[in-house]
Short mmCIF file of C-alpha atoms and ligand atoms in Angstrom, two decimals:
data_model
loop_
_atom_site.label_atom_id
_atom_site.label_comp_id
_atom_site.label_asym_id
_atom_site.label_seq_id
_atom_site.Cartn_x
_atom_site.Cartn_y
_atom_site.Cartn_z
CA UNK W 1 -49.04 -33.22 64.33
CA UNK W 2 -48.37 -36.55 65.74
CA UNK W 3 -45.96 -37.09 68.75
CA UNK W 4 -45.14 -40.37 66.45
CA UNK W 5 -42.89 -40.19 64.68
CA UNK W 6 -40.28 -42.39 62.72
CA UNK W 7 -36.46 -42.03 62.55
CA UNK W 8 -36.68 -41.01 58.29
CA UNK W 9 -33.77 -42.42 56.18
CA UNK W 10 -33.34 -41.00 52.35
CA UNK W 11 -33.46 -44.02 50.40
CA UNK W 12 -34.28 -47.93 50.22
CA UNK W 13 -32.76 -48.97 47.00
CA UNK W 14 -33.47 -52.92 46.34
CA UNK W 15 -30.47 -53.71 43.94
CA UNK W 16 -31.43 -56.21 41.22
CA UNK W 17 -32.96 -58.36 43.82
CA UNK W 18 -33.82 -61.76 43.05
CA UNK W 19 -35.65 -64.59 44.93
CA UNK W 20 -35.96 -68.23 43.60
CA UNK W 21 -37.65 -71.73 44.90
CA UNK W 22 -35.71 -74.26 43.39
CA UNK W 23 -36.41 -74.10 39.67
CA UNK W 24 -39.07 -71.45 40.14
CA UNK W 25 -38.00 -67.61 40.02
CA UNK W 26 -40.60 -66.13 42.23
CA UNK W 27 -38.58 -62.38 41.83
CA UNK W 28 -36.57 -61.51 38.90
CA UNK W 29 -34.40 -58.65 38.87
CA UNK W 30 -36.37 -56.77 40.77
CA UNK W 31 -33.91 -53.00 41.08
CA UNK W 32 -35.97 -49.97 42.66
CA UNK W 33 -35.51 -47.49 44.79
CA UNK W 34 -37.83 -46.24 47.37
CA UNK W 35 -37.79 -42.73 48.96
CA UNK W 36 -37.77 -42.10 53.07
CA UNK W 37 -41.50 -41.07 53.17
CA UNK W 38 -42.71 -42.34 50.16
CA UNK W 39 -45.81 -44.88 49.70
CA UNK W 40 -45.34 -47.17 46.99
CA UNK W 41 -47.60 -50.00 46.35
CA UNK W 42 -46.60 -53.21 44.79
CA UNK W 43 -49.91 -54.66 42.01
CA UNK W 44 -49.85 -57.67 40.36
CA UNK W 45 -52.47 -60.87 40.38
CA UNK W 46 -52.02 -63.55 42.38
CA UNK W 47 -48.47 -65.37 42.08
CA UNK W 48 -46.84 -62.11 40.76
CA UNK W 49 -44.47 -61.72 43.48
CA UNK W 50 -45.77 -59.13 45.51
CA UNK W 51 -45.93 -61.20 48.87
CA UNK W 52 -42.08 -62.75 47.86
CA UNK W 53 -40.73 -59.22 47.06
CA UNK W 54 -42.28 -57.85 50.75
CA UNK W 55 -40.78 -61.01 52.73
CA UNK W 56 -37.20 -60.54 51.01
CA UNK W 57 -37.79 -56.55 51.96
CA UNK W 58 -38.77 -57.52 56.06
CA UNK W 59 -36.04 -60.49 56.05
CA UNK W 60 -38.20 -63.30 56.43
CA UNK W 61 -37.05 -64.27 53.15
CA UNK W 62 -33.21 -64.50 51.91
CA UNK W 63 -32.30 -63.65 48.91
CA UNK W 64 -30.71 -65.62 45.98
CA UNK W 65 -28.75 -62.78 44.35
CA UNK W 66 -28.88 -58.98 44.55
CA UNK W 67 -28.47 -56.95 47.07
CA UNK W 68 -30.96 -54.28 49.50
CA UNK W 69 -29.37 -50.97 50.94
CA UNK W 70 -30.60 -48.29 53.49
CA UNK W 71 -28.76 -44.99 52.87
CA UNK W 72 -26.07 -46.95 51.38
CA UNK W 73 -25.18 -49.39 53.98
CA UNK W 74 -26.44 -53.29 52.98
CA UNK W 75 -29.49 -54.60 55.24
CA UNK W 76 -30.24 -58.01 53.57
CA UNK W 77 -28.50 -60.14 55.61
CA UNK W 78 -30.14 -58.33 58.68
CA UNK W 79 -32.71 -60.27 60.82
CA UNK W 80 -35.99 -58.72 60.77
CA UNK W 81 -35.85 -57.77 64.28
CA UNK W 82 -32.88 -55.76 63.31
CA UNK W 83 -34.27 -53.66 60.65
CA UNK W 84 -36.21 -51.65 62.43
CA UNK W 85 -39.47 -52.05 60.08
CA UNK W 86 -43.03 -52.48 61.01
CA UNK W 87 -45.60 -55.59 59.38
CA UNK W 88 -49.32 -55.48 59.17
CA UNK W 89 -50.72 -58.50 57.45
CA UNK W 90 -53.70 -59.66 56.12
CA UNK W 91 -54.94 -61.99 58.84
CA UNK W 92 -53.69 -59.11 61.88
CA UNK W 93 -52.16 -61.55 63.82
CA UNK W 94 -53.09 -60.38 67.17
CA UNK W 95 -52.46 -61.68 70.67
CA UNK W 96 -56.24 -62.90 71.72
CA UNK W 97 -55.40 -62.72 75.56
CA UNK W 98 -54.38 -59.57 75.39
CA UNK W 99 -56.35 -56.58 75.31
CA UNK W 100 -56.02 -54.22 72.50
CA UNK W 101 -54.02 -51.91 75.14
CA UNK W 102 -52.11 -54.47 75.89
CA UNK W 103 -51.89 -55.35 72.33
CA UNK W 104 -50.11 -52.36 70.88
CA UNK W 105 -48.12 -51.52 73.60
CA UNK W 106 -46.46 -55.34 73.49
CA UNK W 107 -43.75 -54.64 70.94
CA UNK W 108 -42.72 -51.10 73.23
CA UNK W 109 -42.56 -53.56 76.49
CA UNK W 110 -40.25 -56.41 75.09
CA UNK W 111 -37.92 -53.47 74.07
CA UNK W 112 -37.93 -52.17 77.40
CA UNK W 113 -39.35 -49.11 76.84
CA UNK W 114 -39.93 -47.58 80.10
CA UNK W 115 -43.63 -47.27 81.42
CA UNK W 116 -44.05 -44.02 81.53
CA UNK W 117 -43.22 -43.27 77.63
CA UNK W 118 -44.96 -46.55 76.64
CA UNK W 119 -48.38 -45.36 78.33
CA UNK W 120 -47.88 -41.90 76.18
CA UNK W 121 -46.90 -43.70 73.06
CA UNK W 122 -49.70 -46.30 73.19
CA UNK W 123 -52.43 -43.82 73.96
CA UNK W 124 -51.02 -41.55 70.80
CA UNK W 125 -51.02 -44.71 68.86
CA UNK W 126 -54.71 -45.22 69.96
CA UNK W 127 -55.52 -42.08 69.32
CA UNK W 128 -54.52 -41.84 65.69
CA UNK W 129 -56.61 -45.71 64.72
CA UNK W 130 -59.46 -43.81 66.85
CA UNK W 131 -59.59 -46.98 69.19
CA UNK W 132 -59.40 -44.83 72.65
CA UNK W 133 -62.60 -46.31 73.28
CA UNK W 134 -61.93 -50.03 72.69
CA UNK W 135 -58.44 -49.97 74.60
CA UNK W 136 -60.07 -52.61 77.30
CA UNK W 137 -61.53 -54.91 74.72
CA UNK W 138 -60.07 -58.01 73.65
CA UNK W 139 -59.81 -58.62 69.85
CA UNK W 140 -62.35 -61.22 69.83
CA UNK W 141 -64.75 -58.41 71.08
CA UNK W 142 -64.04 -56.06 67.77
CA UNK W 143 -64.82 -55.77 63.77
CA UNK W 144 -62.50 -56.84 61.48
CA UNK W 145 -61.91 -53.12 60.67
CA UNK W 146 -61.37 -52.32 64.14
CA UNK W 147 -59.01 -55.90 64.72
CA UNK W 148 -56.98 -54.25 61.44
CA UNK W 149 -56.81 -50.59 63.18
CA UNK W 150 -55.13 -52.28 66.39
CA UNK W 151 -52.80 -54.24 63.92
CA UNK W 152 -51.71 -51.11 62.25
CA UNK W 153 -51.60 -49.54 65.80
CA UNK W 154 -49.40 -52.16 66.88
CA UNK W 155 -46.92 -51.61 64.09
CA UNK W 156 -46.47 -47.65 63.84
CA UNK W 157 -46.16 -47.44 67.82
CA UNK W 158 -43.01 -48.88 67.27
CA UNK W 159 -42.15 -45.87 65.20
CA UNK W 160 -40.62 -48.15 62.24
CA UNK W 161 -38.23 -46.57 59.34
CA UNK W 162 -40.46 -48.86 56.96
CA UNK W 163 -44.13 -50.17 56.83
CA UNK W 164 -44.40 -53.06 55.07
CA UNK W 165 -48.02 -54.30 54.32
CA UNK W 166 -49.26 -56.99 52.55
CA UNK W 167 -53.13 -56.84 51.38
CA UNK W 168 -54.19 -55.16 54.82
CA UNK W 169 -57.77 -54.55 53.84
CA UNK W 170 -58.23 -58.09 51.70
CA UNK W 171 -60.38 -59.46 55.02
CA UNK W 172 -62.73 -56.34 55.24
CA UNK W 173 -65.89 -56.20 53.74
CA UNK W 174 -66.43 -53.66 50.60
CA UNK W 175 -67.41 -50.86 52.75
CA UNK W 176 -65.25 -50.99 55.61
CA UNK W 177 -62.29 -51.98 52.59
CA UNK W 178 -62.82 -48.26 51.93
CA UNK W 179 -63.26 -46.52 55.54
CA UNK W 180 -59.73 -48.06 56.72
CA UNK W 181 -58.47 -47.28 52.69
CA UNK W 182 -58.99 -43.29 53.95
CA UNK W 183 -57.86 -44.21 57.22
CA UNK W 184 -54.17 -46.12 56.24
CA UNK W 185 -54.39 -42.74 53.75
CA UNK W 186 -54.71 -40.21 56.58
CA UNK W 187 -52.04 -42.10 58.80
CA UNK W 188 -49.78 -41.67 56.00
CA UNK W 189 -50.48 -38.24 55.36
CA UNK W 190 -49.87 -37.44 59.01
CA UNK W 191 -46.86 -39.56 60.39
CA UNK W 192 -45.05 -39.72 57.03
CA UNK W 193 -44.07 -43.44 57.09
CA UNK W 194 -42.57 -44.56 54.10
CA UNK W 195 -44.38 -47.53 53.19
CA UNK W 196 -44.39 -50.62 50.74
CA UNK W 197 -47.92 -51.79 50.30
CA UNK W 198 -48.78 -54.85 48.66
CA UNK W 199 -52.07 -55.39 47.03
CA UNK W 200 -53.67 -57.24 44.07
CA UNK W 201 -57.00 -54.35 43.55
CA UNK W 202 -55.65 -51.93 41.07
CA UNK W 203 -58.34 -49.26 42.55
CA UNK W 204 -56.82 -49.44 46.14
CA UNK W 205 -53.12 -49.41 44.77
CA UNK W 206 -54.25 -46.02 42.81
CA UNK W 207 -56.36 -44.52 45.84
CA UNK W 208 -53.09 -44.88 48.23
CA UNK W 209 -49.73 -45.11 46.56
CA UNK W 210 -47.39 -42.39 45.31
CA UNK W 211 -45.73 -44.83 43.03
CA UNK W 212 -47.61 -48.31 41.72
CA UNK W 213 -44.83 -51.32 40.86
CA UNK W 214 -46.83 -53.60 38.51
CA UNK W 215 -45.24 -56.88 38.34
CA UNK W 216 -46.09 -60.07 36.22
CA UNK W 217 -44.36 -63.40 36.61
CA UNK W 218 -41.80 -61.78 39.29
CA UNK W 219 -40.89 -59.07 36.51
CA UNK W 220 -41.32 -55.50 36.89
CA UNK W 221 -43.38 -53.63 34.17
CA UNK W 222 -43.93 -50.47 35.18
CA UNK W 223 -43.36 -48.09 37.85
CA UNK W 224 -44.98 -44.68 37.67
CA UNK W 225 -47.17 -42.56 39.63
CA UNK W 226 -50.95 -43.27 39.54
CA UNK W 227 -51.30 -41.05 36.69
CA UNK W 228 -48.93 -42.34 34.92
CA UNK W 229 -50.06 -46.03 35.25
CA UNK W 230 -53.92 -45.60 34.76
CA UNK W 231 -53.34 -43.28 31.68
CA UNK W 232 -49.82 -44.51 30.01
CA UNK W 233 -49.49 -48.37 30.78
CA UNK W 234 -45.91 -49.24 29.75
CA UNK W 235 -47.72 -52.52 27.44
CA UNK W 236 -50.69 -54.68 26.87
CA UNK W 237 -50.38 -56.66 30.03
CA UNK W 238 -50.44 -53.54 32.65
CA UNK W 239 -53.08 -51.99 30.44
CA UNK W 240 -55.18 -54.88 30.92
CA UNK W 241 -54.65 -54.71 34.63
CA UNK W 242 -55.49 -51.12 35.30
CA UNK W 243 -58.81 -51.46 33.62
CA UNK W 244 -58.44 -51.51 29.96
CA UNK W 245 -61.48 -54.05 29.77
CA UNK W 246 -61.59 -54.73 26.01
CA UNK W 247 -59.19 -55.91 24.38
CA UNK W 248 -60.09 -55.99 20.43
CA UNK W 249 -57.74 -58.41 18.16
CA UNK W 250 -57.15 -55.95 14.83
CA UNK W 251 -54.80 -55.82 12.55
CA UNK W 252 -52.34 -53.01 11.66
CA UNK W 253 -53.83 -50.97 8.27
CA UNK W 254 -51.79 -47.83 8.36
CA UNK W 255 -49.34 -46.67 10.66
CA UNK W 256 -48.98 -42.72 10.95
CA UNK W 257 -46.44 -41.57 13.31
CA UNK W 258 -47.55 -42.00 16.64
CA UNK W 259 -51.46 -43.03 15.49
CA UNK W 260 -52.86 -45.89 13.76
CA UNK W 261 -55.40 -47.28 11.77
CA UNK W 262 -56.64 -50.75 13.05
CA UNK W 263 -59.03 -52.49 11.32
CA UNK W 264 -61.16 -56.06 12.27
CA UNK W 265 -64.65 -57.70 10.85
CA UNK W 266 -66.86 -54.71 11.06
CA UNK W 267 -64.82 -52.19 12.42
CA UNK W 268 -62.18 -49.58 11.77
CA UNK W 269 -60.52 -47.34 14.49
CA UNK W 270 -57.86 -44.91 15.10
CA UNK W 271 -56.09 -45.63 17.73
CA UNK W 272 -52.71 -44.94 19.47
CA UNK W 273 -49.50 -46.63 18.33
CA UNK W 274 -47.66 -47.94 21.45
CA UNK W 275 -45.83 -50.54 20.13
CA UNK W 276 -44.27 -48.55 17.00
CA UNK W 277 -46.45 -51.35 15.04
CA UNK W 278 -45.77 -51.52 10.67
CA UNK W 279 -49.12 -52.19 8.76
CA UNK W 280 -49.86 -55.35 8.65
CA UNK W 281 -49.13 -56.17 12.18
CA UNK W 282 -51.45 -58.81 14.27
CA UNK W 283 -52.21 -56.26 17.33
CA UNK W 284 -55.35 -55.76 19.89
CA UNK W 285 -56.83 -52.23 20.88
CA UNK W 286 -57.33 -51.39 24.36
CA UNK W 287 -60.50 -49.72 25.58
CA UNK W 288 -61.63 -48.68 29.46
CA UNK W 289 -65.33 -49.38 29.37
CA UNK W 290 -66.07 -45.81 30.43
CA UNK W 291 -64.11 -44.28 27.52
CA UNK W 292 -66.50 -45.86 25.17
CA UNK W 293 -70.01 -43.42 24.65
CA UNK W 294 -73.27 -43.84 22.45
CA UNK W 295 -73.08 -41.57 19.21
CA UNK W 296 -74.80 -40.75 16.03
CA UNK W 297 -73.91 -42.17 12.72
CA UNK W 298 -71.88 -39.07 11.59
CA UNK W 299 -68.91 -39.34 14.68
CA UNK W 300 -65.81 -40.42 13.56
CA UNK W 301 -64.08 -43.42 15.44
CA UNK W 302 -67.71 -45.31 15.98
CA UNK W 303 -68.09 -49.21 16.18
CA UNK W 304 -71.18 -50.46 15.16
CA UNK W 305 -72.82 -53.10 17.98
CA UNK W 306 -76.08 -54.66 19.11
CA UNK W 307 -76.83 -54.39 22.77
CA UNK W 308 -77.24 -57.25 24.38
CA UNK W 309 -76.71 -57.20 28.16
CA UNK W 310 -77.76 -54.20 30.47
CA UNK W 311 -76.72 -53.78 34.32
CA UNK W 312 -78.20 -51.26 36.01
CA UNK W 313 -75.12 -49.04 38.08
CA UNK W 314 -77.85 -46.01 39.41
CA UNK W 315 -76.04 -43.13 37.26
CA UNK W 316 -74.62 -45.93 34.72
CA UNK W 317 -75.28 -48.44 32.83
CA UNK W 318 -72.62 -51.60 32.48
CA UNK W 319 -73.12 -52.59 28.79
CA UNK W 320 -72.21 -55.65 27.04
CA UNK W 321 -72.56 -55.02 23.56
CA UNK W 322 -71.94 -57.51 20.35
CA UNK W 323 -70.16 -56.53 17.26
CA UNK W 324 -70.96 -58.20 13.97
CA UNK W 325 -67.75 -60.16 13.91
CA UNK W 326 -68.87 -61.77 16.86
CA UNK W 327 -66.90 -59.86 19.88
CA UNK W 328 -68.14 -58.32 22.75
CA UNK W 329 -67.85 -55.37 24.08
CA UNK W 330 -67.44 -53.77 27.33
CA UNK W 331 -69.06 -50.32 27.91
CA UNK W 332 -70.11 -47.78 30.82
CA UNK W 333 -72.31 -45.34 29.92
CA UNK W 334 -74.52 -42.75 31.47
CA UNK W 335 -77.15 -43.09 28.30
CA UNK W 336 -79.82 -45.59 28.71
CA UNK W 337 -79.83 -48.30 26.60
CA UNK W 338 -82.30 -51.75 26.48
CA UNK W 339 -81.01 -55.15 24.72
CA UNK W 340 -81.39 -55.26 21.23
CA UNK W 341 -80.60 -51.58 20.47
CA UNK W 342 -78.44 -50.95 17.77
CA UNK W 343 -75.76 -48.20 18.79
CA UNK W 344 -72.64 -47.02 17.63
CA UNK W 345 -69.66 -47.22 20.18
CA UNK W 346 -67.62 -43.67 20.13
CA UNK W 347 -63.87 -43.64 21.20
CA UNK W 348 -61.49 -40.96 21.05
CA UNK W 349 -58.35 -41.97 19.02
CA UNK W 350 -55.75 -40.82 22.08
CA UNK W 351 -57.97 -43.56 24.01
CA UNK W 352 -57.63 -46.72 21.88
CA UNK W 353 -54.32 -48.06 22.69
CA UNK W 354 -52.65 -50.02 20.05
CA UNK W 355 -50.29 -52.66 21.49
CA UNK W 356 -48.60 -55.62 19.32
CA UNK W 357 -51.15 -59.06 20.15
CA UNK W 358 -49.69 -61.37 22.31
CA UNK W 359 -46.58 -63.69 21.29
CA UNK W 360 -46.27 -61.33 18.30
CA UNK W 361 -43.96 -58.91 19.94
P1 ATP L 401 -50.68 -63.80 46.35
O1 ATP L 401 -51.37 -62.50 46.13
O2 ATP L 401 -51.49 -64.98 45.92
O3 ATP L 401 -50.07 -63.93 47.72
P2 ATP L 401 -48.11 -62.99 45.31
O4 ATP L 401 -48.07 -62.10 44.15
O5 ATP L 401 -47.87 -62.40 46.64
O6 ATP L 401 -49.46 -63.81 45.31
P3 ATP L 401 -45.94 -64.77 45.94
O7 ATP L 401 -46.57 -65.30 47.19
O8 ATP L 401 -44.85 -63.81 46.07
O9 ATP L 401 -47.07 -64.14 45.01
O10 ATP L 401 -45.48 -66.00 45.06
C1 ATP L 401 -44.80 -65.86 43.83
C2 ATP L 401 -44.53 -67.22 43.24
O11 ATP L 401 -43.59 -67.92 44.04
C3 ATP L 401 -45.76 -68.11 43.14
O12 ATP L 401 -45.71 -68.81 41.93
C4 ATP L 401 -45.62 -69.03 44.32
O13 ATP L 401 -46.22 -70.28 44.05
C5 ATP L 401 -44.12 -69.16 44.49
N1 ATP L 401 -43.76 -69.37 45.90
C6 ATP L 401 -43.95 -68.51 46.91
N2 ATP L 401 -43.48 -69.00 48.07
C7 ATP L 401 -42.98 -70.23 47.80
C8 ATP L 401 -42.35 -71.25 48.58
N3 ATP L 401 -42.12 -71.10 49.88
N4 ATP L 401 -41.94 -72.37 47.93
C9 ATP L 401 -42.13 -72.52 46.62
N5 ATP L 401 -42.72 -71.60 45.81
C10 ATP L 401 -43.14 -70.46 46.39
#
């Protein structure tokens, strides 16, 4: 275990917090509450909020209405420097003249930490990025991944109630994206920081987070663990997000309870009803590309399609496959499959999700 370690509090509860430029309401409403040790992520596209909602949280940004408490006592009106919480952005932000020793330990000096318990806390610190090696360089001298370890170095060595991060990894390449994704995983695991992650890759909020936030146009949608997110998306939008690729326009035939039957030009499927829809209702099915497989005419729940694009993935295919109404389709597959090939697309009922099409809700 590490000899880092963070003063815990119980709870972080942002109360109906709001932030607005002028006429524009960057955060709506935005009421959560965030566990001492817990590592939420905040997901949304670009504009969503995310980077608004982490400023209000560090104080860089005040609010214009609601409210943030830490174990009950208000904070908002704190300066950062007072709220004892640690930053890592995208862009690192190091000191160039300094070496990466000299680096971390910074923050521990201007609070006049004594020497002798900075040089143990800075050498745990680089420990735990795996930097002992590098503690000489200057940041010039390392990888971005490396540049990003001293930056998250730099901010737990302070031993901060709250790690706020906003897109960390968005300046790595794909590969070293995932080595520090396992590393900012294992630091977590280990010191137990609670932590607010910001992040616009669905994949990376799912890999890391307890709890995903999934905002659109500064409103909350959903907030769930990653299970509950990448298999029960509160609505249309956030299934679209996590992964839900197609998104077929049908129209309500039957409704049944909790199932459905959809139907469009050339196709008929059972499907989940998530928005209670009536027959006769404008709505669109939601299908993940992988949830879609290649099947013989007497499966029930089939689309017919003609294959017409084929990227080779080594164990899968990525399909895009044309329906006789005109729509494409979106498919992963393990079967191999040329253009031209007629096929018929398989889908479970409890994996077509039936939402009401948009501006018909
Ligand atoms: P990104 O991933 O692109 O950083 P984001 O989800 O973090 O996006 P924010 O930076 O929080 O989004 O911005 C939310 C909205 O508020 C955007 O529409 C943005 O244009 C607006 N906004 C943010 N900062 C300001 C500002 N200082 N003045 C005016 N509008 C702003």
């Amino acid at each position: 275990m590490s000899e880092l370690g963070a003063e815990r509090f119980a709870e972080l509860h942002i109360d109906h917090v709001r932030r607005a430029f002028g006429d524009h309401v960057a955060l709506r409403d935005m009421d959560l509450t965030i566990k001492g040790g817990e590592f939420v992520a905040l997901l949304g596209p670009s504009g969503c909020g995310k980077s608004t909602a982490l400023n209000c949280l560090a104080g860089l940004l005040p609010l214009t209405g609601g409210a943030i408490f830490l174990d009950g006592k208000r904070i908002d009106q704190l300066p950062p420097e007072r709220r004892g919480f640690g930053m890592v952005f995208q862009n690192y932000a190091l000191f160039p003249h300094m070496s990466v020793r000299r680096n971390i330990g910074f923050g521990l000096s201007m609070r006049k930490v004594p020497r002798t318990e900075r040089i143990r806390r800075v050498a745990e610190a680089l420990r735990l990025v795996q930097l002992e090696a590098h503690a000489h360089k200057f940041p010039a001298q390392l990888s971005g991944g490396q540049q990003q370890r001293v930056a998250i170095a730099r901010a737990i060595v302070l031993e901060p109630r709250l790690v706020l991060m906003d897109e960390p990894l968005s300046n790595l390449d794909a590969a070293l994206r995932l080595e520090m994704r396992t590393e900012i995983r294992r630091l977590h695991q280990t010191l137990g920081l609670t932590t607010v992650y910001v992040t616009h890759d669905q994949e990376e909020a799912l890999a890391l987070a307890d709890r995903l936030v999934v905002l659109r146009e500064g409103e909350v949608q959903q907030v769930g663990s990653p299970e509950e997110v990448y298999a029960h998306p509160a609505n249309r939008y956030v299934a679209g997000f996590m992964g839900y690729r197609n998104m077929i326009p049908v129209a309500v035939h039957a409704a049944h309870g909790d199932s459905v039957t959809v139907r469009a030009d050339g196709l008929e499927l059972v499907g989940a009803n998530r928005d209670d829809l009536p027959a006769g209702h404008d709505a669109v099915a939601a299908v993940r590309p992988e949830d879609f497989s290649v099947a013989g005419a007497d499966v029930e729940n089939t689309i017919p399609a003609t294959v017409e694009i084929v990227e080779y993935h080594g164990r899968e295919q990525v399909v895009e496959a044309r329906l006789s109404g005109g729509l494409a389709l979106h498919v992963r597959t393990t079967s191999r499959l040329a253009p031209g090939d007629e096929v018929r697309l398989a889908v479970p009922p409890e994996r077509v999700l039936v939402f009401a099409a948009e501006g018909s809700s």
